[in-house]
Short mmCIF file of C-alpha atoms in Angstrom, two decimals:
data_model
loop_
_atom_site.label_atom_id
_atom_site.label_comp_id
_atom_site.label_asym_id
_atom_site.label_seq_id
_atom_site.Cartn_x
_atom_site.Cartn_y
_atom_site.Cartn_z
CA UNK A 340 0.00 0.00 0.00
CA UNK A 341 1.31 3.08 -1.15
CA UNK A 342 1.01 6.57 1.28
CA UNK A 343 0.82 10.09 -0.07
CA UNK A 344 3.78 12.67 0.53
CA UNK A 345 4.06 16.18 1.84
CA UNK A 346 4.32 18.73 -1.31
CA UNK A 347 7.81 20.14 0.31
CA UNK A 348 10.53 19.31 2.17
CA UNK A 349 14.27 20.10 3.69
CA UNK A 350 17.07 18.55 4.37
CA UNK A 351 17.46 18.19 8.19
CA UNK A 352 21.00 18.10 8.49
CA UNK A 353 20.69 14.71 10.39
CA UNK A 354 21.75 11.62 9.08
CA UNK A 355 19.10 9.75 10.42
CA UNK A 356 16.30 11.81 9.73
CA UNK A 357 17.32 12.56 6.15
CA UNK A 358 15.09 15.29 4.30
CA UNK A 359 11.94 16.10 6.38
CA UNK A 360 8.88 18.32 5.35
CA UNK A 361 9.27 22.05 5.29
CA UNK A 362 7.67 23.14 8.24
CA UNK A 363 8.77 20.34 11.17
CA UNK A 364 11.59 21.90 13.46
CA UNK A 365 13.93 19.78 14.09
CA UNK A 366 15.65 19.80 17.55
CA UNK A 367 17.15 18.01 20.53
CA UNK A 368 15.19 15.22 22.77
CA UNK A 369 15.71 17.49 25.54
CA UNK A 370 13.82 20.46 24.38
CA UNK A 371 10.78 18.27 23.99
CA UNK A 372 11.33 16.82 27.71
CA UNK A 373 9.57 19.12 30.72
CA UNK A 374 11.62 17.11 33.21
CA UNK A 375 13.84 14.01 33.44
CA UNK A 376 13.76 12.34 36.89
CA UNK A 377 15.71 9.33 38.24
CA UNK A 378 13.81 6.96 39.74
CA UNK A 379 14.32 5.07 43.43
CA UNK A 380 13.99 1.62 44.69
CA UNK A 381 12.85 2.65 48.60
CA UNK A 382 12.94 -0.41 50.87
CA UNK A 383 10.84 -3.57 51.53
CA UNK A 384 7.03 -3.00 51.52
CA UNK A 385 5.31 -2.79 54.71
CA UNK A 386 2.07 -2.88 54.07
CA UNK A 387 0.99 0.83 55.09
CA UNK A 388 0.08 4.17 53.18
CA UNK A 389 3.74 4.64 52.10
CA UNK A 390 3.74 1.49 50.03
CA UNK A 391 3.96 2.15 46.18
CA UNK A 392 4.04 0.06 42.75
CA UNK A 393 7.27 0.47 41.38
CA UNK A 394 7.87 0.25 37.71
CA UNK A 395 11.15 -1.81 36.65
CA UNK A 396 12.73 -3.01 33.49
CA UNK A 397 11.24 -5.94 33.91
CA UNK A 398 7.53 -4.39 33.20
CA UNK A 399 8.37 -2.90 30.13
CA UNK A 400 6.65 -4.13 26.98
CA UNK A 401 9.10 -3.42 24.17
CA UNK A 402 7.45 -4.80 21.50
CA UNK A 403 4.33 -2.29 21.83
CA UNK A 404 6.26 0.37 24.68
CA UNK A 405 4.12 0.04 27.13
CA UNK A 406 4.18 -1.03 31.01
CA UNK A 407 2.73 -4.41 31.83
CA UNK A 408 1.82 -4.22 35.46
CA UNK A 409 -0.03 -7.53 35.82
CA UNK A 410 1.97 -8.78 38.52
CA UNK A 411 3.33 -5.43 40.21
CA UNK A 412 6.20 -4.66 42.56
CA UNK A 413 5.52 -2.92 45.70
CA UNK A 414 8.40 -0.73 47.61
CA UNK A 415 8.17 1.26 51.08
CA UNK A 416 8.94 5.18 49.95
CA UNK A 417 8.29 8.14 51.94
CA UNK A 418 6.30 10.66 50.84
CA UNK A 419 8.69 13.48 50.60
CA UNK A 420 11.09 11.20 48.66
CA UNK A 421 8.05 10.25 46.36
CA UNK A 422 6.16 13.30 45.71
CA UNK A 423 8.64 14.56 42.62
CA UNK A 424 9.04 11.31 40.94
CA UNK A 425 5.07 9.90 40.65
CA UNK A 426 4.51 8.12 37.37
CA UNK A 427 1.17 9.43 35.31
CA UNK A 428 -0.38 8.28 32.68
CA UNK A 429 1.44 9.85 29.38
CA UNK A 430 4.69 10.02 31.24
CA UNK A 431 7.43 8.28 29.48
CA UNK A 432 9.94 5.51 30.85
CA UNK A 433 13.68 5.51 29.73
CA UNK A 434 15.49 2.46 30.58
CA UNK A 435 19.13 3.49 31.99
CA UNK A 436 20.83 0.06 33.33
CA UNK A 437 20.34 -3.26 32.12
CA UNK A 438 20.17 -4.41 28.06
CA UNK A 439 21.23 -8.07 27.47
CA UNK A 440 23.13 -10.13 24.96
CA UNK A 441 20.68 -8.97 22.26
CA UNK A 442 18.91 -6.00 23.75
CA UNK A 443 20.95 -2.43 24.40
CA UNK A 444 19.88 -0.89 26.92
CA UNK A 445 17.63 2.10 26.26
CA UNK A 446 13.70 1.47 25.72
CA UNK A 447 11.55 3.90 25.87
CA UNK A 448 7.26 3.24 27.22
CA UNK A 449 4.43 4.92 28.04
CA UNK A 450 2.48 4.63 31.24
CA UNK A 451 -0.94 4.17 30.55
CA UNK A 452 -2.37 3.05 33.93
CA UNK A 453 -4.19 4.68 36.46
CA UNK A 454 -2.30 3.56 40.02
CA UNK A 455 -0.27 5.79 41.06
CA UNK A 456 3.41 4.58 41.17
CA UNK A 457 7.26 5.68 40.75
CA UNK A 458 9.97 3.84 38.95
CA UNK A 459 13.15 1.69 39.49
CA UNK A 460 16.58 3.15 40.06
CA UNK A 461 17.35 1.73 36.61
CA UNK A 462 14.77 3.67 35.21
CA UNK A 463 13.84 7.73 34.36
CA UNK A 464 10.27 9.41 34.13
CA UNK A 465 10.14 11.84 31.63
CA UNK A 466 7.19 14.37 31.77
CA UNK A 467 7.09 15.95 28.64
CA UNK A 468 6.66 19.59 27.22
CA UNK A 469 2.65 20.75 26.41
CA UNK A 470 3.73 20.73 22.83
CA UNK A 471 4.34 16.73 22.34
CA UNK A 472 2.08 13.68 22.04
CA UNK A 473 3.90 11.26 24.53
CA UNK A 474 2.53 8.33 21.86
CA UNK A 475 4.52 10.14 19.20
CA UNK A 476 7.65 10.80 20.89
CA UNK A 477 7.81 6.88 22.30
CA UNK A 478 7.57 5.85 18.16
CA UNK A 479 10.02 8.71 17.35
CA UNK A 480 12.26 6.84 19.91
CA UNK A 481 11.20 3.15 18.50
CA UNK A 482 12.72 4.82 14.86
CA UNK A 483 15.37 5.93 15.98
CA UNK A 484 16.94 3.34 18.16
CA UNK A 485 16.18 1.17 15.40
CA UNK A 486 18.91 3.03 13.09
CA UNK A 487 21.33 4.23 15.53
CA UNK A 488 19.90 6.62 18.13
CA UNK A 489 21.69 5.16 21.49
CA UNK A 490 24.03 3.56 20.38
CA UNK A 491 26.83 6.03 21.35
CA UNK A 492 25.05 6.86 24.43
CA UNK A 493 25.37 3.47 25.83
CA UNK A 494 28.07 2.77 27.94
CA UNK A 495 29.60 -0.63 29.04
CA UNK A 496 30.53 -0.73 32.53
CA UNK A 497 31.46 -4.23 34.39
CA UNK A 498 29.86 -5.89 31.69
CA UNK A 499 26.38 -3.87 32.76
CA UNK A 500 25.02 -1.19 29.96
CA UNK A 501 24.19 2.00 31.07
CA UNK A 502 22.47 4.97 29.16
CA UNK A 503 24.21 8.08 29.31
CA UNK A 504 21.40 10.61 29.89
CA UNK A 505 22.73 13.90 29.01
CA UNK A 506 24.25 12.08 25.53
CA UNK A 507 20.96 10.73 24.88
CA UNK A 508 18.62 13.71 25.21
CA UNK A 509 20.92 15.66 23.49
CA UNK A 510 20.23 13.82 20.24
CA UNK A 511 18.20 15.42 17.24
CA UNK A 512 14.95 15.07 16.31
CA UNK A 513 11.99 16.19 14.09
CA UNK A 514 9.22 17.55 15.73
CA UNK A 515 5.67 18.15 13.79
CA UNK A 516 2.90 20.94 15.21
CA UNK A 517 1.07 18.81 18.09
CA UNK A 518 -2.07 18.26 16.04
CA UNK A 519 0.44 15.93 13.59
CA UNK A 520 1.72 14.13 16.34
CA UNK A 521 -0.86 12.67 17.32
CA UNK A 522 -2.63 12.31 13.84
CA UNK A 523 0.71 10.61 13.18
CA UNK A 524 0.50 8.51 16.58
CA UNK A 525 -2.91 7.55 15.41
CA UNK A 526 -2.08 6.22 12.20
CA UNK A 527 0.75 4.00 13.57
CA UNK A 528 -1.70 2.96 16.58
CA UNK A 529 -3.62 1.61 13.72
CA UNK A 530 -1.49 0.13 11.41
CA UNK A 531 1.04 -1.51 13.31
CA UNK A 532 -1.32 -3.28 15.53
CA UNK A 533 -2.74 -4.85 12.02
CA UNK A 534 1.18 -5.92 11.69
CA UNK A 535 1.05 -6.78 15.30
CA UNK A 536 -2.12 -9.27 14.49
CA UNK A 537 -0.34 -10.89 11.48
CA UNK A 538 2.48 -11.67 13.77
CA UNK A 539 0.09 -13.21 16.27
CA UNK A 540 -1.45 -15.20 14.23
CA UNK A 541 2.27 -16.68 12.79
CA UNK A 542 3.22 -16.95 16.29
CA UNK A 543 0.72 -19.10 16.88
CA UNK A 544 1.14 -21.08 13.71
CA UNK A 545 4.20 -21.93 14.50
CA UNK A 546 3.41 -23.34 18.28
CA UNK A 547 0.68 -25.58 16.68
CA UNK A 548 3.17 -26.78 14.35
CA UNK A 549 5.73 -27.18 16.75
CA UNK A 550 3.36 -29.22 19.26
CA UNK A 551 2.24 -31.55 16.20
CA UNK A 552 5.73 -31.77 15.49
CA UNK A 553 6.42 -32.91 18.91
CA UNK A 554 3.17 -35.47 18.75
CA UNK A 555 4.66 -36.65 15.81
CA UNK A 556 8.22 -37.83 16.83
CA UNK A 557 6.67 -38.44 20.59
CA UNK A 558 4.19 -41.78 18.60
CA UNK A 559 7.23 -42.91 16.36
CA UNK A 560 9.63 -43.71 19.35
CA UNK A 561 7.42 -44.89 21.58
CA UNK A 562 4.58 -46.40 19.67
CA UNK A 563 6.04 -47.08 16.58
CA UNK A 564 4.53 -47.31 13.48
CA UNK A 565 2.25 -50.26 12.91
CA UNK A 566 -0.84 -49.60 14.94
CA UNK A 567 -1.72 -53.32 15.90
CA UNK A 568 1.69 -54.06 17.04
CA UNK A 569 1.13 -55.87 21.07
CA UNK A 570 1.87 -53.81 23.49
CA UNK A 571 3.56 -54.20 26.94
CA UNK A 572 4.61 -51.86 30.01
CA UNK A 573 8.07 -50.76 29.69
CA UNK A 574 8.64 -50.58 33.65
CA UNK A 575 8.68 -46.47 33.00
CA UNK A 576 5.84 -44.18 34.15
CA UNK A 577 6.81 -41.61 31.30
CA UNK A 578 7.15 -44.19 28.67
CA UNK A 579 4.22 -45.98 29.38
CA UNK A 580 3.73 -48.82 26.74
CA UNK A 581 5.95 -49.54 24.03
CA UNK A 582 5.45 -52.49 21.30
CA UNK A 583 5.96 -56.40 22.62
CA UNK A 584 9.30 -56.78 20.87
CA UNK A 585 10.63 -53.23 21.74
CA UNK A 586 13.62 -53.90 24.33
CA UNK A 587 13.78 -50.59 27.28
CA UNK A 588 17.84 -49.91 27.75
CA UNK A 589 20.05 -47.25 29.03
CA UNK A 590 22.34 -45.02 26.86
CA UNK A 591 25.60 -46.70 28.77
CA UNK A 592 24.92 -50.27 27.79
CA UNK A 593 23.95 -49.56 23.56
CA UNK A 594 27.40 -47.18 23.65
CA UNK A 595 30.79 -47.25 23.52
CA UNK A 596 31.68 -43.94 24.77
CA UNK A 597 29.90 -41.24 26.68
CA UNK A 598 32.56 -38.36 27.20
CA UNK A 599 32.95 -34.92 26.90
CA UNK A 600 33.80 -31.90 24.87
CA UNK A 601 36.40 -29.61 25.63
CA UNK A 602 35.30 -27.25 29.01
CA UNK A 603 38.04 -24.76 29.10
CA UNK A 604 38.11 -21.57 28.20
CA UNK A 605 38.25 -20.78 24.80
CA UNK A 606 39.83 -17.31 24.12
CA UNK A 607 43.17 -18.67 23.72
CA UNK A 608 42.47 -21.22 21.50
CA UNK A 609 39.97 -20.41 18.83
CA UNK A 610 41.56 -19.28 15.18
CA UNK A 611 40.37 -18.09 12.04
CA UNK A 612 40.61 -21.67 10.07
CA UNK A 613 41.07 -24.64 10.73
CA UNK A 614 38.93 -27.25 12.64
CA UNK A 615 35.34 -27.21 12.89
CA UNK A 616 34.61 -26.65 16.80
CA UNK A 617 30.69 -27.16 17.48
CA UNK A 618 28.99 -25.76 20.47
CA UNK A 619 25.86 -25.25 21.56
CA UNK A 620 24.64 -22.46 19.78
CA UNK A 621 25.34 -25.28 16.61
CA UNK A 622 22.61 -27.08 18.20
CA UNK A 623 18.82 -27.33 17.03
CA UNK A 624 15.79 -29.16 16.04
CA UNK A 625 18.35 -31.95 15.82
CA UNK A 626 20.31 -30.58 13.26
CA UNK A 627 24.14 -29.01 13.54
CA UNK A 628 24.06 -25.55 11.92
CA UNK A 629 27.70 -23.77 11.62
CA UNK A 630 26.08 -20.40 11.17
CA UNK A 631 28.45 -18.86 13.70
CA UNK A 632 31.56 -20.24 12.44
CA UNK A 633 34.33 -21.28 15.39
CA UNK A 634 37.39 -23.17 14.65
CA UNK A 635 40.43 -24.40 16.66
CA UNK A 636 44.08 -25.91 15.09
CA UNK A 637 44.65 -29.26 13.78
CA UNK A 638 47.43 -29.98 16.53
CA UNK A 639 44.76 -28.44 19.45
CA UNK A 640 42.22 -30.83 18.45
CA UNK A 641 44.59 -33.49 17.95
CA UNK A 642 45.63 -33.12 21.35
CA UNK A 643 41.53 -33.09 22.44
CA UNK A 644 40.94 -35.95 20.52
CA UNK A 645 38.83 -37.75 22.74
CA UNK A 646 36.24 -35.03 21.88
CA UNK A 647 36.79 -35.68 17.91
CA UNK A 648 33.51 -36.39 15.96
CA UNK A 649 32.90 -39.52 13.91
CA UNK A 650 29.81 -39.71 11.71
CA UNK A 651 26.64 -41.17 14.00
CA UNK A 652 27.60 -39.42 17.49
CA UNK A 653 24.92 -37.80 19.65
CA UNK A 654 25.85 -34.53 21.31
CA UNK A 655 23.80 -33.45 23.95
CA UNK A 656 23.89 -29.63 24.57
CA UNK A 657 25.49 -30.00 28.54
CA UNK A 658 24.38 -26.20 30.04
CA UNK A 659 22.55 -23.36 28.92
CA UNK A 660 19.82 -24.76 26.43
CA UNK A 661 19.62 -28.44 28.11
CA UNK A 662 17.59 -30.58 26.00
CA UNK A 663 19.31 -30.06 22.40
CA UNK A 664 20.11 -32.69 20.53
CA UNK A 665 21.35 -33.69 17.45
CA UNK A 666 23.44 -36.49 15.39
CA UNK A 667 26.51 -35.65 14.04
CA UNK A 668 26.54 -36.25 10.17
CA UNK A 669 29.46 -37.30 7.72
CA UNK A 670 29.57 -33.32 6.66
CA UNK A 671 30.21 -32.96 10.55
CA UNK A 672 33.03 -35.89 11.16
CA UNK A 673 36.50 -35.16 12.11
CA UNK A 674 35.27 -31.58 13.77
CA UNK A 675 35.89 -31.11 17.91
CA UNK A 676 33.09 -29.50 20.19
CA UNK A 677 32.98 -27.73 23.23
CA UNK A 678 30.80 -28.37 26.68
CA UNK A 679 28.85 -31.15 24.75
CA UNK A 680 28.31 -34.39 25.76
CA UNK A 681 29.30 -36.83 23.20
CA UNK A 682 27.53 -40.32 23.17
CA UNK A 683 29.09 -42.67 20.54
CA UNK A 684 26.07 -45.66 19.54
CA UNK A 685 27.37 -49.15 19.76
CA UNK A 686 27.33 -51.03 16.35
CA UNK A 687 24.29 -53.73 15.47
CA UNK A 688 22.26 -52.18 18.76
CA UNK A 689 21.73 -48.64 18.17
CA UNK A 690 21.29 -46.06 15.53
CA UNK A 691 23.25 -42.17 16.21
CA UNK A 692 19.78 -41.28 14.06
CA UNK A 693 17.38 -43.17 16.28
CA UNK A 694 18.93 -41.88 19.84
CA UNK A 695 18.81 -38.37 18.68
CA UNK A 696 15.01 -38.73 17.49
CA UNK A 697 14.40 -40.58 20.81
CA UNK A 698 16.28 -37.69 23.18
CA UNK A 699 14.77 -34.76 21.14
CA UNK A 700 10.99 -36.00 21.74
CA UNK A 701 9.13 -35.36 25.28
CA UNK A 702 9.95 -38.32 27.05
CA UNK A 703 13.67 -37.56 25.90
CA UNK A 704 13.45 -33.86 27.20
CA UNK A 705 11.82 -34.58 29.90
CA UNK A 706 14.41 -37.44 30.47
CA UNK A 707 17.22 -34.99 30.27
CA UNK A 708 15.90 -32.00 32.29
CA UNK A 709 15.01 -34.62 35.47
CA UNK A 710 18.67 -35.02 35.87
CA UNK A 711 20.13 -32.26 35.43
CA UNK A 712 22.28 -31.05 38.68
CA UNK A 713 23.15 -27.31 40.00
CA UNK A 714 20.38 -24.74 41.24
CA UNK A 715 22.33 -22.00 39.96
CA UNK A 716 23.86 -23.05 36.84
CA UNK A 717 21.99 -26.44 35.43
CA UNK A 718 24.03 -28.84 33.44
CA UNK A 719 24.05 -32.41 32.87
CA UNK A 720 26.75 -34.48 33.70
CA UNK A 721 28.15 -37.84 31.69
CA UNK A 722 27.62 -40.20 34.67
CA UNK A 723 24.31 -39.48 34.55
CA UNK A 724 22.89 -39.57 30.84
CA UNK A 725 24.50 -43.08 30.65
CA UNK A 726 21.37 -44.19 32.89
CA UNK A 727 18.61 -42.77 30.93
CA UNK A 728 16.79 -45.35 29.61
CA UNK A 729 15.33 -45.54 25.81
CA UNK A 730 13.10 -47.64 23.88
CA UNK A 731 15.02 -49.49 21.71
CA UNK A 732 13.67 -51.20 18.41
CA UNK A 733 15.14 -53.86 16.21
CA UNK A 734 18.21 -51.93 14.39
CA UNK A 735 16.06 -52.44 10.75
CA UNK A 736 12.78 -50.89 12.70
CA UNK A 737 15.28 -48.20 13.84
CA UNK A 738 15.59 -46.96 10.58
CA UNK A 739 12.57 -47.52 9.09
CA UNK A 740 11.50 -45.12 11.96
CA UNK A 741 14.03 -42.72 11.53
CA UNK A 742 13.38 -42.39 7.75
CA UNK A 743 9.83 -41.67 8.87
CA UNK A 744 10.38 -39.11 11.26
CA UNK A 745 13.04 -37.02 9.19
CA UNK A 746 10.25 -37.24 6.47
CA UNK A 747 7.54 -35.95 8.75
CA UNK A 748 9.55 -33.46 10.62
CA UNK A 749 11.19 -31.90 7.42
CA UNK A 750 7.22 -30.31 6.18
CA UNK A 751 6.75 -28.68 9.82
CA UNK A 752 10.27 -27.73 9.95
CA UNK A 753 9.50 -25.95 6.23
CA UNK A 754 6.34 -24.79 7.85
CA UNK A 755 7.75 -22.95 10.47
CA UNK A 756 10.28 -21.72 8.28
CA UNK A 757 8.61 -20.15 6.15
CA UNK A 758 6.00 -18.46 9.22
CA UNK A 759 9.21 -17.65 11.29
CA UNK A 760 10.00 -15.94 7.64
CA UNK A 761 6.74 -13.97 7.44
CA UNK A 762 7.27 -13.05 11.17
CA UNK A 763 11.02 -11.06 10.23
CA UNK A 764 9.09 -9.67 6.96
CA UNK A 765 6.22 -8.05 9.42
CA UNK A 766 8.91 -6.44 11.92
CA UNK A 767 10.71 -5.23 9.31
CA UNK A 768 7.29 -3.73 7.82
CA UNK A 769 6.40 -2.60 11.06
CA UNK A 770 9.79 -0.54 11.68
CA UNK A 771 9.80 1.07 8.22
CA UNK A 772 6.36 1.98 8.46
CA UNK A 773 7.51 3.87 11.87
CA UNK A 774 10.42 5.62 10.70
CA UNK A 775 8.53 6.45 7.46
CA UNK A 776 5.71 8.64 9.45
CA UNK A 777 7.86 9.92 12.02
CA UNK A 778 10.32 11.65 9.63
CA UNK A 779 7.62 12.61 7.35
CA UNK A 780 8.57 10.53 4.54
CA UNK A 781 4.68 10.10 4.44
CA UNK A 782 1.67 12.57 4.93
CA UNK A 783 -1.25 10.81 7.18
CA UNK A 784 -2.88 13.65 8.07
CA UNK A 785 -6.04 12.73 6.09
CA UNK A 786 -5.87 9.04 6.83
CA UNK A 787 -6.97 9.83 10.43
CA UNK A 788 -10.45 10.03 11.67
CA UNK A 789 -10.99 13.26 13.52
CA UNK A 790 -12.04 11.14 16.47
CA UNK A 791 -9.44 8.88 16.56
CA UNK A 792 -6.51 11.41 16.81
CA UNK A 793 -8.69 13.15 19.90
CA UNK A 794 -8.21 9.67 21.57
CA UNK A 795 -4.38 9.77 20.75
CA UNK A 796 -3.50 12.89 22.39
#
């Protein structure tokens, strides 16, 4: 769909912002902003008249900038301590301290509730000038920080991010006459929550998929495949009943090594070239993908070469994402891994293909997770994964099954593909559409029902 233009514009001098129409100032963050106060985190609740919902990080809806306050934190602040920092609705929120491994710190919401409340230490209110829609300024923000607008006001201290206020509000922006905003603000209400919808609905798409998925492998490697086989009670609550001549085993006794990857550190020994070194990141939806390429020396590995691949192994993700699975495949021999458990299949009993399958369905996960060791950092352990126990088929039934289940799995993995594919198209949609309105690139002021920009403001 195709928007109209404004008849004139200028060039704005920033980067970012590239030409804007004629008559939208452009100026600094802070000239927009009536006041910028810091937030506190007071002490414990204790249940009397100075108790107060506290907004945090943690509340913050990026995705739509908003505050979720479904389950809200209470904190003991005196009044006098209090009284210049209360959140209103239309006041904005500007994350200072925190980001993550794929989130910089920054994001900006509005407060749309009714409670009275204050925010975090890790947070700012900003009450902004008469002149600006706060809906406006929080997708002026969402544009922005999607190009480059934070980026060199975020500082890394102690491995924590932290938003350098005064750098930040001293950025450039364009500015439209009020009634604009939140025209503009109304428009993007509008349209992105259509976007919003569409991503919903993939969302969901690909959890049915993913569950069917799951019901699929979960029949094959328990069940089988012919529906009048006899059944009998494997001996396992979670396993339930498995076909007559189905044998129930552990991992140990069908393999002839359970050992595992390298669990060192790794900045001194990763190189440009050389050999393939998996880790868990590789791992997913039983498959190895290198897309993050790591590699270590011939002679290192040589020296680690009780972690070498052959064709057929089963690594096990060991922490972080415990449950991962996959088979190593020729493409994959010969490479090393790190912090994986490696379980090599004994010849004539068990299949590399058919364990994997077996570990990566819910009995498998669930198999995994129930022995994993360490509140604070969960990992499994060698010693232990040898005792799982798995339904094991004759080794032709093995791959008759396996055949079946790659077959099966390799439509829903398409499926979700191709949704999770739709999904990135959406976002990216969604954030052009943004930047497009807020630096004028398009002219909604008579897309807007009169009514619906009133609501806006």
């Amino acid at each position: 769909m195709s928007f109209p233009a404004y008849p004139e514009y200028k060039d704005s001098g920033v980067p970012w912002l590239g030409e804007v129409p004629v008559h939208w100032p452009v100026t600094r963050l802070k000239n927009s902003v009536a006041d910028c106060r810091n937030g506190i985190w007071g002490d414990e609740p204790q249940g009397d008249e100075n108790d107060i919902i506290c907004v945090r990080v943690a509340d913050f809806i990026r995705e739509t900038a908003l505050v979720d306050l479904t389950s809200p934190t209470y904190r003991n602040v005196r009044e006098q301590d209090r009284e210049s920092r209360i959140v209103r609705p239309g006041d904005l929120l500007l994350e200072k301290s925190g980001g993550g491994e794929k989130q910089v710190v920054g994001a900006v919401v509005r407060y749309t509730h009714s409670e009275p409340a204050i925010c975090s230490n890790f947070v700012a209110r900003m009450q902004l000038a008469p002149s600006m829609c706060s809906l406006f300024w929080a997708y002026v923000h969402a544009a922005a920080y999607a190009v480059r607008l934070n980026y060199r006001s975020v500082k890394q201290t102690s491995g924590i991010q932290n938003l350098d206020q005064t750098q930040y509000l001293d950025e450039l922006a364009a500015f439209p006459p009020i009634e604009e905003q939140t025209a503009i603000a109304a428009f993007l209400d509008k349209e992105t929550a259509k976007i919003d919808a569409l991503v919903a609905e993939q969302e969901r798409l690909i959890e049915l998929l993913k569950e069917k998925r799951q019901a699929v492998i979960s029949h094959a490697v328990i069940k089988g495949l012919n529906p009048d086989a006899p059944m009998k009670d494997s001996g396992i609550e979670w396993l339930g009943e498995i076909p007559v001549h189905w044998e129930v085993r552990s991992i140990g006794s069908v393999s002839t090594k359970i050992t595992n990857g390298y669990v060192g550190p790794t900045r001194d020994i990763l190189v440009d070239d050389g050999v393939r070194y998996l880790q868990s990141l590789h791992i997913k939806r039983n498959r190895i993908n290198f897309h993050s390429p790591y590699y270590v020396t011939e002679d290192w590995s040589q020296q680690h070469a009780k972690s070498i691949l052959k064709a057929g192994d089963v690594l096990i993700v060991q922490t972080g994402d415990i449950g991962q699975v996959a088979v190593v495949p020729p493409e994959f021999a010969g490479c090393n891994c790190h912090a994986l458990i490696i379980v090599s299949p004994t010849d004539g009993w068990l299949q590399g293909e058919w364990l994997a399958w077996v570990l990566n369905s819910p009995y498998g996960l669930n198999s995994l997770l129930a022995i994993q060791t360490g509140a604070l950092h969960p990992h499994l352990n060698c010693g232990n994964v040898k005792d799982v126990a798995i339904p094991l088929p004759p080794m032709d039934e093995q791959s008759e099954l396996v055949e079946h289940i790659e077959h099966q799995t390799r439509d829903f993995d398409r499926l979700i593909d191709e949704a999770q594919s739709a999904i990135t198209l959406l976002q990216e949609r969604r954030a052009a559409l943004i930047s497009a309105a807020v630096t004028g690139k398009i002219d909604v002021r008579g897309l807007v029902d009169a009514s619906v920009k009133m609501e806006t403001a």
